[in-house]
Short mmCIF file of C-alpha atoms in Angstrom, two decimals:
data_model
loop_
_atom_site.label_atom_id
_atom_site.label_comp_id
_atom_site.label_asym_id
_atom_site.label_seq_id
_atom_site.Cartn_x
_atom_site.Cartn_y
_atom_site.Cartn_z
CA MET A 18 126.13 42.91 273.37
CA ARG A 19 123.94 41.25 275.96
CA LEU A 20 121.34 43.99 275.51
CA LYS A 21 121.18 43.48 271.75
CA LYS A 22 120.75 39.74 272.24
CA LEU A 23 117.91 40.26 274.67
CA LEU A 24 116.10 42.56 272.25
CA LEU A 25 116.52 40.08 269.46
CA GLN A 26 115.00 37.30 271.60
CA LEU A 27 112.14 39.56 272.61
CA SER A 28 111.46 40.39 268.98
CA LEU A 29 111.35 36.73 268.09
CA LEU A 30 109.03 36.04 270.96
CA LEU A 31 106.63 38.78 269.90
CA THR A 32 106.61 37.48 266.34
CA PHE A 33 105.83 34.00 267.55
CA VAL A 34 102.95 35.20 269.71
CA SER A 35 101.49 37.19 266.82
CA VAL A 36 101.54 34.17 264.52
CA GLY A 37 100.05 32.01 267.24
CA SER A 38 97.20 34.48 267.74
CA ALA A 39 96.34 34.41 264.03
CA VAL A 40 96.14 30.62 263.99
CA MET A 41 93.60 30.64 266.81
CA VAL A 42 91.01 32.70 264.84
CA THR A 43 88.78 30.01 263.31
CA SER A 44 87.07 32.26 260.76
CA ALA A 45 90.31 33.62 259.26
CA HIS A 46 90.67 33.14 255.52
CA ALA A 47 92.62 34.66 252.69
CA ALA A 48 91.25 37.83 251.11
CA GLY A 49 88.81 37.02 248.25
CA SER A 50 88.26 33.41 249.36
CA ASN A 51 85.72 31.65 251.57
CA PRO A 52 86.51 29.94 254.87
CA THR A 53 87.56 26.31 254.79
CA GLY A 54 84.43 24.18 254.46
CA VAL A 55 82.46 26.81 252.53
CA ASP A 56 82.03 26.31 248.77
CA ALA A 57 83.76 28.82 246.53
CA ASP A 58 80.46 29.87 244.87
CA ALA A 59 78.86 30.73 248.22
CA THR A 60 78.41 34.35 249.34
CA LEU A 61 78.07 35.92 252.77
CA LEU A 62 74.46 37.04 253.25
CA SER A 63 73.80 40.70 254.01
CA GLY A 64 71.44 43.61 253.40
CA ASN A 65 68.06 44.80 254.67
CA SER A 66 66.58 41.31 254.76
CA PHE A 67 69.38 39.83 256.93
CA ASN A 68 68.49 39.95 260.63
CA SER A 69 71.09 38.45 262.96
CA GLN A 70 70.12 37.62 266.55
CA ARG A 71 73.66 36.32 267.25
CA ASP A 72 73.52 34.69 270.70
CA ALA A 73 69.96 35.85 271.52
CA ALA A 74 68.09 32.90 269.97
CA ASN A 75 64.32 33.02 269.51
CA LEU A 76 61.78 30.23 269.21
CA VAL A 77 60.63 29.73 265.62
CA SER A 78 56.97 30.62 265.07
CA GLY A 79 54.95 27.41 265.05
CA SER A 80 57.48 25.53 267.16
CA SER A 81 57.17 24.58 270.83
CA ASN A 82 59.74 23.82 273.49
CA GLY A 83 57.13 22.21 275.75
CA ASP A 84 57.28 25.21 278.12
CA TYR A 85 59.48 23.35 280.61
CA TYR A 86 62.06 22.32 278.04
CA GLY A 87 63.71 25.61 277.20
CA VAL A 88 67.46 25.99 277.29
CA GLN A 89 70.08 28.21 278.88
CA ASN A 90 73.23 29.58 277.25
CA TYR A 91 72.27 29.64 273.57
CA PRO A 92 75.05 28.88 271.08
CA ASN A 93 76.73 31.84 269.39
CA GLN A 94 76.56 32.42 265.61
CA SER A 95 78.81 35.41 265.10
CA SER A 96 80.46 34.43 261.82
CA GLY A 97 77.48 35.09 259.59
CA VAL A 98 75.81 32.80 257.06
CA TYR A 99 77.02 31.82 253.59
CA ALA A 100 74.81 30.51 250.77
CA ASN A 101 75.01 29.81 247.05
CA GLY A 102 72.64 31.25 244.42
CA VAL A 103 72.91 34.67 246.07
CA LYS A 104 72.08 38.03 244.43
CA ASN A 105 72.67 41.37 246.11
CA GLY A 106 73.45 39.59 249.37
CA ARG A 107 70.12 37.72 249.34
CA ILE A 108 69.10 34.12 248.81
CA THR A 109 67.05 33.28 245.71
CA THR A 110 65.07 30.42 244.23
CA ALA A 111 68.45 29.14 242.94
CA THR A 112 69.86 28.70 246.46
CA THR A 113 70.55 25.05 247.34
CA LYS A 114 73.13 25.32 250.14
CA PHE A 115 73.64 27.22 253.39
CA PHE A 116 76.88 27.19 255.38
CA VAL A 117 76.65 27.92 259.10
CA HIS A 118 79.12 28.09 262.00
CA PHE A 119 78.26 27.90 265.69
CA ALA A 120 80.25 28.12 268.93
CA LEU A 121 79.38 27.85 272.59
CA ALA A 122 77.78 30.86 274.26
CA SER A 123 79.89 33.98 274.68
CA ASN A 124 80.22 33.26 278.40
CA GLY A 125 81.77 29.88 277.57
CA ASN A 126 79.04 27.92 279.37
CA PRO A 127 77.46 24.89 277.71
CA MET A 128 73.90 24.99 276.34
CA THR A 129 71.79 23.21 278.95
CA ILE A 130 68.17 22.01 278.85
CA LYS A 131 66.12 23.09 281.82
CA GLU A 132 64.15 19.87 282.19
CA GLY A 133 64.63 16.39 280.72
CA TYR A 134 67.31 15.57 278.17
CA PHE A 135 68.50 16.45 274.71
CA THR A 136 68.01 13.58 272.28
CA SER A 137 69.76 15.50 269.48
CA VAL A 138 70.94 19.04 268.76
CA TYR A 139 71.81 20.22 265.24
CA PRO A 140 71.92 23.32 263.00
CA ASP A 141 68.73 23.86 261.00
CA VAL A 142 66.93 26.06 258.43
CA SER A 143 63.16 26.37 258.77
CA TYR A 144 60.06 28.36 257.89
CA THR A 145 56.47 28.46 259.14
CA SER A 146 53.69 26.89 257.06
CA ASN A 147 50.06 26.92 258.18
CA GLY A 148 51.13 27.76 261.70
CA LYS A 149 53.67 24.95 261.95
CA ALA A 150 57.46 25.17 261.89
CA VAL A 151 58.92 23.12 259.03
CA SER A 152 62.57 22.21 258.46
CA LEU A 153 63.98 22.81 254.96
CA VAL A 154 67.19 20.79 255.40
CA LYS A 155 67.48 17.83 253.03
CA ASN A 156 70.85 16.33 254.02
CA SER A 157 71.83 14.39 257.15
CA VAL A 158 73.44 16.68 259.74
CA SER A 159 75.47 15.38 262.69
CA SER A 160 74.08 16.04 266.16
CA TRP A 161 76.07 18.04 268.70
CA THR A 162 75.14 15.44 271.32
CA THR A 163 75.11 11.68 271.58
CA GLY A 164 72.53 9.75 273.52
CA GLN A 165 70.66 11.56 276.27
CA GLN A 166 72.53 14.60 277.52
CA LYS A 167 71.60 17.55 279.66
CA SER A 168 74.16 19.85 278.05
CA VAL A 169 75.98 20.59 274.81
CA THR A 170 79.57 20.84 275.91
CA LYS A 171 81.23 20.95 272.51
CA ILE A 172 80.20 22.23 269.08
CA PRO A 173 82.17 21.28 265.93
CA SER A 174 84.59 24.09 265.06
CA GLY A 175 84.10 23.91 261.27
CA TRP A 176 81.37 25.09 258.93
CA THR A 177 78.29 22.90 258.42
CA GLU A 178 76.59 22.54 255.03
CA LEU A 179 72.78 22.55 255.05
CA ASP A 180 71.20 21.46 251.73
CA VAL A 181 67.86 22.96 250.78
CA ASP A 182 65.48 23.29 247.81
CA LEU A 183 64.15 26.85 247.46
CA LYS A 184 62.67 26.70 243.98
CA ASP A 185 59.24 27.44 245.54
CA LEU A 186 60.50 30.44 247.52
CA GLY A 187 57.67 32.99 247.60
CA ASN A 188 55.16 30.35 246.53
CA THR A 189 54.84 27.52 249.05
CA ILE A 190 57.97 28.55 250.98
CA ASN A 191 57.32 31.88 252.61
CA LEU A 192 59.68 34.33 254.27
CA PRO A 193 61.01 34.65 256.87
CA LEU A 194 63.48 31.76 256.75
CA ASN A 195 64.93 30.87 260.13
CA ILE A 196 68.59 29.84 260.44
CA GLY A 197 69.59 28.45 263.81
CA PHE A 198 69.40 25.15 265.63
CA SER A 199 66.83 22.55 266.59
CA TYR A 200 66.85 19.97 269.34
CA GLY A 201 64.86 16.95 270.32
CA TYR A 202 63.87 16.79 273.98
CA TYR A 203 62.62 13.97 276.21
CA GLU A 204 61.45 13.47 279.78
CA GLN A 205 60.24 10.06 280.79
CA TYR A 206 57.05 11.10 282.51
CA LEU A 207 56.23 14.46 280.94
CA ALA A 208 56.72 15.05 277.24
CA SER A 209 58.92 14.76 274.17
CA GLY A 210 59.21 16.74 270.95
CA THR A 211 61.37 18.98 268.79
CA ALA A 212 62.06 22.66 269.38
CA MET A 213 63.36 25.00 266.67
CA TYR A 214 65.24 28.24 267.37
CA TYR A 215 66.71 30.85 265.09
CA THR A 216 69.74 33.06 265.52
CA VAL A 217 69.51 34.53 262.02
CA GLN A 218 66.29 35.39 260.20
CA LEU A 219 65.99 36.13 256.48
CA ASN A 220 63.09 38.54 255.88
CA SER A 221 61.43 40.33 252.99
CA ASP A 222 63.08 43.57 251.89
CA PRO A 223 60.63 46.43 252.56
CA ASP A 224 62.30 48.66 249.97
CA VAL A 225 61.85 46.02 247.27
CA ILE A 226 58.22 45.45 248.22
CA LYS A 227 57.56 49.19 248.18
CA ASN A 228 58.78 49.35 244.58
CA MET A 229 56.92 46.25 243.41
CA GLY A 230 53.97 46.92 241.12
CA ASP A 231 50.55 46.73 242.75
CA ILE A 232 48.51 43.58 242.23
CA THR A 233 44.74 43.57 241.68
CA ILE A 234 42.04 41.00 240.99
CA ASP A 235 39.52 41.95 238.30
CA GLY A 236 35.94 42.39 239.44
CA GLY A 237 36.13 45.43 241.68
CA GLY A 238 36.76 43.45 244.84
CA THR A 239 34.38 40.56 244.24
CA VAL A 240 34.50 37.40 242.17
CA ALA A 241 31.73 34.90 241.52
CA SER A 242 31.93 31.46 243.08
CA SER A 243 30.87 30.10 239.68
CA ALA A 244 33.96 31.57 237.97
CA HIS A 245 36.21 29.23 235.97
CA THR A 246 38.93 31.86 235.71
CA VAL A 247 40.49 34.51 237.93
CA THR A 248 42.14 37.44 236.16
CA GLY A 249 43.97 40.54 237.24
CA SER A 250 47.07 42.70 236.95
CA ALA A 251 50.48 42.45 238.63
CA GLN A 252 54.05 43.58 238.04
CA PRO A 253 54.96 42.42 234.53
CA ASN A 254 56.62 38.99 234.31
CA LEU A 255 56.40 38.18 238.03
CA MET A 256 55.04 34.85 239.21
CA VAL A 257 51.58 34.94 240.81
CA LYS A 258 49.96 32.37 243.11
CA LEU A 259 46.29 31.94 243.99
CA THR A 260 45.33 30.86 247.49
CA GLY A 261 42.05 30.32 249.32
CA ILE A 262 41.04 27.32 247.19
CA ASP A 263 41.97 23.64 246.98
CA GLY A 264 45.14 22.83 245.08
CA ASP A 265 48.19 24.81 244.00
CA TYR A 266 47.66 27.39 241.28
CA THR A 267 50.47 29.54 239.91
CA THR A 268 50.88 31.54 236.73
CA GLN A 269 53.11 34.28 235.34
CA ALA A 270 52.03 37.82 234.56
CA ASP A 271 52.67 38.70 230.92
CA SER A 272 54.77 41.60 229.69
CA SER A 273 51.84 43.99 230.24
CA GLY A 274 51.17 42.66 233.76
CA LYS A 275 47.99 40.74 232.93
CA PHE A 276 47.54 37.32 234.51
CA THR A 277 44.91 34.56 234.28
CA PHE A 278 44.29 31.53 236.45
CA ASP A 279 42.43 28.96 234.36
CA LEU A 280 40.58 26.56 236.64
CA GLY A 281 39.50 24.36 233.74
CA THR A 282 36.20 22.62 234.41
CA ASN A 283 36.45 23.56 238.09
CA THR A 284 34.91 26.65 239.64
CA LEU A 285 35.88 28.54 242.76
CA LYS A 286 32.92 26.87 244.44
CA SER A 287 33.94 23.34 243.44
CA LEU A 288 37.45 24.10 244.72
CA HIS A 289 35.93 24.98 248.10
CA ALA A 290 36.75 28.68 248.05
CA GLY A 291 35.99 30.36 251.35
CA SER A 292 34.73 33.88 251.78
CA SER A 293 37.72 35.29 249.89
CA ILE A 294 40.61 34.38 247.60
CA THR A 295 44.06 35.96 247.46
CA ALA A 296 46.41 36.53 244.53
CA THR A 297 50.06 37.05 245.49
CA GLU A 298 52.89 38.18 243.24
CA TYR A 299 56.39 37.10 244.22
CA ASN A 300 59.94 37.56 242.99
CA GLU A 301 62.97 35.28 243.06
CA PHE A 302 63.92 36.57 246.54
CA GLY A 303 60.60 35.57 248.09
CA ASP A 304 59.29 39.14 248.45
CA THR A 305 55.51 39.21 248.03
CA LYS A 306 52.59 41.55 247.52
CA SER A 307 48.96 40.43 247.70
CA ALA A 308 45.39 41.40 246.82
CA SER A 309 42.18 39.72 247.95
CA ALA A 310 38.65 39.54 246.57
CA THR A 311 35.41 38.51 248.22
CA VAL A 312 33.84 35.34 246.80
CA THR A 313 30.11 35.76 246.22
CA ASN A 314 27.86 32.71 246.15
CA THR A 315 26.50 32.69 242.60
CA VAL A 316 25.46 30.42 239.73
CA PRO A 317 26.79 30.55 236.16
CA LEU A 318 24.78 32.25 233.43
CA THR A 319 24.70 30.84 229.90
CA ILE A 320 24.59 33.38 227.06
CA THR A 321 22.65 32.76 223.84
CA SER A 322 22.01 35.01 220.84
CA SER A 323 19.84 34.80 217.76
CA THR A 324 22.74 35.62 215.42
CA PRO A 325 26.53 35.27 215.65
CA SER A 326 27.27 38.37 213.57
CA LEU A 327 26.20 41.99 213.22
CA THR A 328 26.82 44.63 210.57
CA ILE A 329 26.50 48.17 211.88
CA SER A 330 25.48 51.05 209.64
CA PRO A 331 27.33 54.38 209.79
CA ASP A 332 24.39 56.07 211.60
CA ASP A 333 24.20 53.33 214.21
CA TRP A 334 27.98 53.37 214.58
CA ASP A 335 27.93 57.08 215.38
CA ALA A 336 24.95 56.67 217.72
CA HIS A 337 25.89 53.50 219.59
CA ILE A 338 29.63 52.75 219.19
CA ALA A 339 31.77 55.86 218.71
CA GLY A 340 32.52 57.52 222.04
CA LYS A 341 30.39 55.10 224.05
CA SER A 342 31.35 53.12 227.17
CA SER A 343 31.94 49.38 227.09
CA THR A 344 28.64 48.73 228.90
CA ASP A 345 26.69 50.97 226.51
CA ILE A 346 28.25 49.22 223.51
CA ALA A 347 27.63 45.75 224.93
CA SER A 348 24.01 46.53 225.84
CA TRP A 349 23.27 47.79 222.33
CA ILE A 350 24.98 44.82 220.63
CA ALA A 351 22.99 42.48 222.89
CA SER A 352 19.73 44.17 221.86
CA GLN A 353 20.59 43.94 218.16
CA THR A 354 21.58 40.26 218.27
CA GLY A 355 18.74 39.03 220.48
CA MET A 356 21.17 38.14 223.25
CA THR A 357 19.94 36.82 226.59
CA ALA A 358 21.18 34.63 229.44
CA THR A 359 19.73 31.82 231.52
CA LYS A 360 20.47 30.19 234.87
CA PRO A 361 21.18 26.44 235.17
CA ASP A 362 17.48 25.90 235.97
CA GLY A 363 16.52 27.47 232.62
CA THR A 364 15.09 30.69 234.01
CA THR A 365 16.12 34.11 232.74
CA PRO A 366 17.00 36.82 235.28
CA SER A 367 14.79 39.88 235.13
CA THR A 368 17.77 42.25 234.99
CA LEU A 369 20.83 41.57 232.86
CA ALA A 370 23.89 43.79 232.48
CA PHE A 371 26.12 43.06 229.49
CA ASP A 372 29.72 44.17 229.15
CA THR A 373 32.74 43.61 226.93
CA THR A 374 36.49 44.01 227.16
CA ASP A 375 36.79 44.61 223.40
CA SER A 376 35.21 48.07 223.16
CA ASP A 377 38.47 49.90 222.40
CA GLN A 378 39.39 47.46 219.64
CA LEU A 379 35.89 47.74 218.19
CA LYS A 380 35.93 51.55 218.15
CA ALA A 381 39.25 51.42 216.29
CA THR A 382 37.77 49.26 213.50
CA VAL A 383 37.90 50.90 210.06
CA THR A 384 34.93 51.02 207.70
CA GLY A 385 34.46 47.57 206.20
CA GLY A 386 36.54 45.92 208.93
CA THR A 387 35.39 43.18 211.29
CA GLN A 388 36.12 42.71 215.01
CA ASP A 389 35.19 39.78 217.26
CA VAL A 390 33.54 41.13 220.39
CA THR A 391 33.43 38.94 223.50
CA MET A 392 30.33 39.50 225.62
CA ASN A 393 29.87 38.80 229.32
CA VAL A 394 26.80 39.25 231.48
CA THR A 395 25.84 39.59 235.13
CA ASP A 396 22.50 39.87 236.89
CA SER A 397 21.35 41.82 239.92
CA ASP A 398 22.09 38.85 242.21
CA GLY A 399 25.76 38.75 241.21
CA ASN A 400 25.39 35.72 238.96
CA ALA A 401 27.71 35.93 235.98
CA SER A 402 28.55 34.22 232.72
CA THR A 403 31.57 31.94 232.93
CA THR A 404 31.95 31.46 229.18
CA PRO A 405 31.69 34.63 227.08
CA ALA A 406 29.72 34.84 223.84
CA THR A 407 31.46 36.10 220.71
CA ILE A 408 29.76 38.33 218.15
CA SER A 409 31.47 39.09 214.85
CA VAL A 410 30.85 42.81 214.32
CA THR A 411 31.41 44.50 210.96
CA ARG A 412 31.58 48.26 210.60
CA GLY A 413 29.36 48.62 207.55
CA ALA A 414 29.83 51.24 204.86
CA GLY A 415 26.06 51.61 204.49
CA LYS A 416 23.99 51.18 201.30
CA LEU A 417 23.13 53.49 198.44
CA GLU A 418 20.11 52.25 196.50
CA PHE A 419 16.80 53.29 194.98
CA GLY A 420 13.78 53.25 197.21
CA ASP A 421 10.15 53.67 196.18
CA MET A 422 9.40 54.69 192.58
CA THR A 423 6.07 55.47 190.92
CA ASP A 424 5.07 55.59 187.25
CA MET A 425 5.26 58.87 185.37
CA VAL A 426 2.08 59.86 183.47
CA PHE A 427 2.44 62.89 181.18
CA GLY A 428 -0.54 65.22 181.31
CA ASN A 429 -1.51 63.79 184.69
CA GLY A 430 -3.79 61.19 183.11
CA ALA A 431 -5.78 63.53 180.86
CA SER A 432 -6.06 62.89 177.12
CA LEU A 433 -3.67 65.21 175.37
CA ALA A 434 -4.59 67.02 172.16
CA VAL A 435 -2.18 66.69 169.29
CA PRO A 436 -0.26 69.96 169.54
CA GLY A 437 -0.05 72.46 166.74
CA GLN A 438 3.61 73.05 167.57
CA SER A 439 6.41 71.38 169.55
CA THR A 440 5.12 71.27 173.13
CA LEU A 441 6.43 70.03 176.50
CA TYR A 442 4.00 68.05 178.63
CA ALA A 443 4.79 67.68 182.33
CA PRO A 444 3.83 64.55 184.26
CA GLY A 445 1.56 64.41 187.26
CA ASP A 446 2.75 63.39 190.75
CA TYR A 447 5.48 60.74 190.92
CA GLN A 448 8.46 59.76 193.13
CA ILE A 449 12.05 58.70 192.49
CA ASN A 450 13.40 57.94 195.97
CA ILE A 451 17.02 57.27 196.99
CA SER A 452 17.67 55.19 200.12
CA ASP A 453 21.08 56.10 201.60
CA THR A 454 22.52 54.71 204.86
CA ARG A 455 26.13 55.68 204.22
CA GLU A 456 28.00 58.31 206.22
CA LEU A 457 26.45 61.77 206.23
CA GLY A 458 27.85 63.92 203.44
CA SER A 459 28.50 60.98 201.10
CA ALA A 460 27.93 61.97 197.46
CA TRP A 461 25.45 60.40 195.05
CA TYR A 462 24.75 60.84 191.32
CA VAL A 463 21.68 59.89 189.22
CA THR A 464 21.50 59.39 185.45
CA ALA A 465 18.55 58.47 183.26
CA ASN A 466 17.97 57.11 179.78
CA ALA A 467 14.68 56.24 178.08
CA THR A 468 13.34 54.05 175.36
CA THR A 469 11.35 55.55 172.48
CA MET A 470 7.68 55.70 173.42
CA THR A 471 5.50 53.44 171.24
CA SER A 472 1.79 52.93 170.87
CA THR A 473 0.22 50.33 173.10
CA ASP A 474 -1.76 48.74 170.27
CA SER A 475 -0.46 45.94 168.14
CA SER A 476 1.23 48.33 165.74
CA HIS A 477 3.71 49.63 168.36
CA ARG A 478 3.98 52.82 166.38
CA PRO A 479 6.83 55.12 167.54
CA LEU A 480 5.75 58.43 169.07
CA SER A 481 6.71 61.52 167.17
CA GLY A 482 8.54 63.15 170.03
CA HIS A 483 11.00 62.43 172.80
CA ILE A 484 11.40 62.04 176.56
CA VAL A 485 13.59 64.96 177.67
CA TYR A 486 15.15 66.43 180.80
CA GLU A 487 14.83 70.19 181.24
CA ASP A 488 17.36 71.66 183.71
CA GLY A 489 15.21 74.76 184.40
CA ASN A 490 17.68 77.05 182.70
CA GLY A 491 16.54 76.49 179.13
CA THR A 492 18.72 73.45 178.40
CA LYS A 493 16.77 70.45 177.17
CA THR A 494 18.43 67.03 176.79
CA ARG A 495 16.94 63.94 175.17
CA LEU A 496 16.80 60.87 177.41
CA ASP A 497 16.05 58.51 174.51
CA SER A 498 19.18 59.21 172.52
CA GLY A 499 20.90 56.06 173.74
CA SER A 500 23.19 57.77 176.26
CA ALA A 501 22.71 58.19 180.01
CA VAL A 502 22.00 61.77 181.01
CA SER A 503 22.98 63.25 184.39
CA VAL A 504 19.76 64.49 185.98
CA ALA A 505 20.52 64.84 189.72
CA SER A 506 23.33 64.79 192.29
CA GLY A 507 23.75 65.56 195.95
CA LYS A 508 25.11 64.55 199.32
CA ARG A 509 23.49 62.39 201.94
CA ASP A 510 21.69 64.38 204.62
CA SER A 511 18.97 61.87 205.47
CA ASN A 512 18.07 58.23 204.92
CA SER A 513 15.73 58.96 201.99
CA THR A 514 15.74 61.59 199.26
CA ASP A 515 13.09 62.07 196.52
CA ILE A 516 15.07 63.53 193.63
CA ALA A 517 11.82 64.43 191.79
CA LYS A 518 10.24 66.45 194.60
CA ASP A 519 11.58 69.72 193.18
CA TRP A 520 10.82 68.81 189.56
CA ASN A 521 7.70 70.02 187.78
CA GLN A 522 4.77 67.67 188.39
CA ASP A 523 1.80 69.88 187.49
CA GLY A 524 0.72 67.90 184.38
CA LYS A 525 0.57 71.08 182.28
CA SER A 526 1.93 71.87 178.83
CA TYR A 527 4.68 74.34 177.99
CA SER A 528 5.72 75.89 174.72
CA GLY A 529 8.55 78.22 174.05
CA ASN A 530 12.15 78.09 175.20
CA SER A 531 11.85 77.59 178.96
CA ALA A 532 10.08 75.41 181.48
CA PRO A 533 10.64 74.45 185.14
CA ALA A 534 13.18 71.72 185.78
CA GLY A 535 11.98 68.17 185.31
CA VAL A 536 11.28 65.35 182.91
CA TYR A 537 8.87 66.06 180.05
CA LEU A 538 7.30 64.58 176.96
CA ASP A 539 8.48 66.74 174.08
CA ALA A 540 5.60 66.15 171.57
CA ASN A 541 5.71 67.07 167.88
CA PRO A 542 2.63 68.35 165.96
CA ASN A 543 2.50 65.27 163.73
CA ILE A 544 1.80 62.69 166.45
CA TYR A 545 -0.34 59.87 165.13
CA ALA A 546 -3.69 59.41 166.86
CA ALA A 547 -5.99 56.79 165.35
CA GLY A 548 -9.68 57.42 165.91
CA ASN A 549 -10.26 59.42 169.02
CA ALA A 550 -7.01 58.56 170.85
CA THR A 551 -3.88 56.43 170.87
CA SER A 552 -1.96 55.48 174.02
CA TYR A 553 1.80 55.50 174.11
CA SER A 554 4.22 54.10 176.69
CA GLY A 555 7.92 53.75 177.26
CA THR A 556 10.54 52.97 179.93
CA ILE A 557 12.95 55.25 181.77
CA THR A 558 15.98 53.55 183.32
CA TRP A 559 17.40 55.35 186.37
CA SER A 560 21.00 54.68 187.45
CA LEU A 561 22.49 55.55 190.86
CA THR A 562 26.23 55.71 191.65
CA ASP A 563 28.57 57.22 194.26
CA VAL A 564 31.01 58.61 191.65
CA PRO A 565 30.43 61.29 189.01
CA VAL A 566 29.35 60.20 185.53
CA ASN A 567 31.44 61.54 182.68
#
């Protein structure tokens, strides 16, 4: 019985010790909940970007401990760091609170300043800006010391909330963020100041950066100091900042990755750009990727042109637009529109190079369509236009029209004898030219109809005969019957075609049933001729179309 009682007491004692041990662990909390003093929406930070120094504190870059004012026995931060607005274990631009917990050094010794005194010691969050350590904490945090003390003998056992504003993370607030402690130090005859240390550092994630889209600045590595805009490409929809000039400039890449910084009336030069500028893309975690461009000292060029629009014929389209580079297209458009450029002093550079970003859209324009083409220019000194010129370009269908025509004189100017039988009289030399600037292979059709020839004297006597078209195969058709007669057709193979060049133009007479192809005077034997001779004249109307005539 006594043995059983002893075992029962021992069991109770062991249970009591176990419970007592659990109570002494400060960081203990129920599964699925945060420690007391940490908001429920906060998350323990982790991952590649979380670098814990634990009790091996380091001086924050840009901070100074005055050389002689370092400390011994750094506080221990072994319970991790909590924050709100966390994704994948990382802080974001939505983070507004950190929760930190410190204890005395692992050896139990107090943190002691080597020289002088502590004026205050407190947990802190900081980053480095322009070579200087800057605190991010917005709320008032209690010091671990009061008055002037050589040592920190006690650190509050609970969690401390540090309020921050990280909406500019990646922009003006750059990683790494330093989580640790800061202290004010003082020595009557030597120095005073504030030193910042970190025990946890939040860095960029190299895996994320590796997978970020590359960022570039347009211009092949250079940009003119006279530029009013800076353009480039980045990962679609990421924020982009521009540095190396006065002021804060940010923009967002569009869904295709294109971005533009519009400087308004300012130029890179007026914003005191140095030898280079840098565009940096950044995500909500503060990861960044950058590209730089050299700033060249230039002046703006002003573009002028003699006309704001241009219609391009099919031949010119094939020769100067289709399959050509953007520079070739721009150079040709500039030559056709009288385009030039001048410096602010009114002089024109001896060498100008035009270019456009609209060449692909222009080449895709259908016949009859119009495309606005923006034109930019540079010279051999690197000067460039800051405001592009716009030319309205129409892809013309070309024109089909008559060109030069000459009168037709039957008998080639000689006086014709009244024939004894129906006779065909050929004309002398004449031309009926077609001017065609449409696409090669485009069809054309010519018809003709004539008035009745009449005497040129006051009687206006009708000629006994007709104007006819002989097709060369024995078929003769009157042109003065009141209906249009099809006399020629073909397809464009040059800019000008004389449809009469293969017709008979020998001025001779023909009788019988056949004659070479052409237009003739078909004279009857009863033609009236008063005195020695009577002159007759008439009119032939030629019609030109691009569709067959029924």
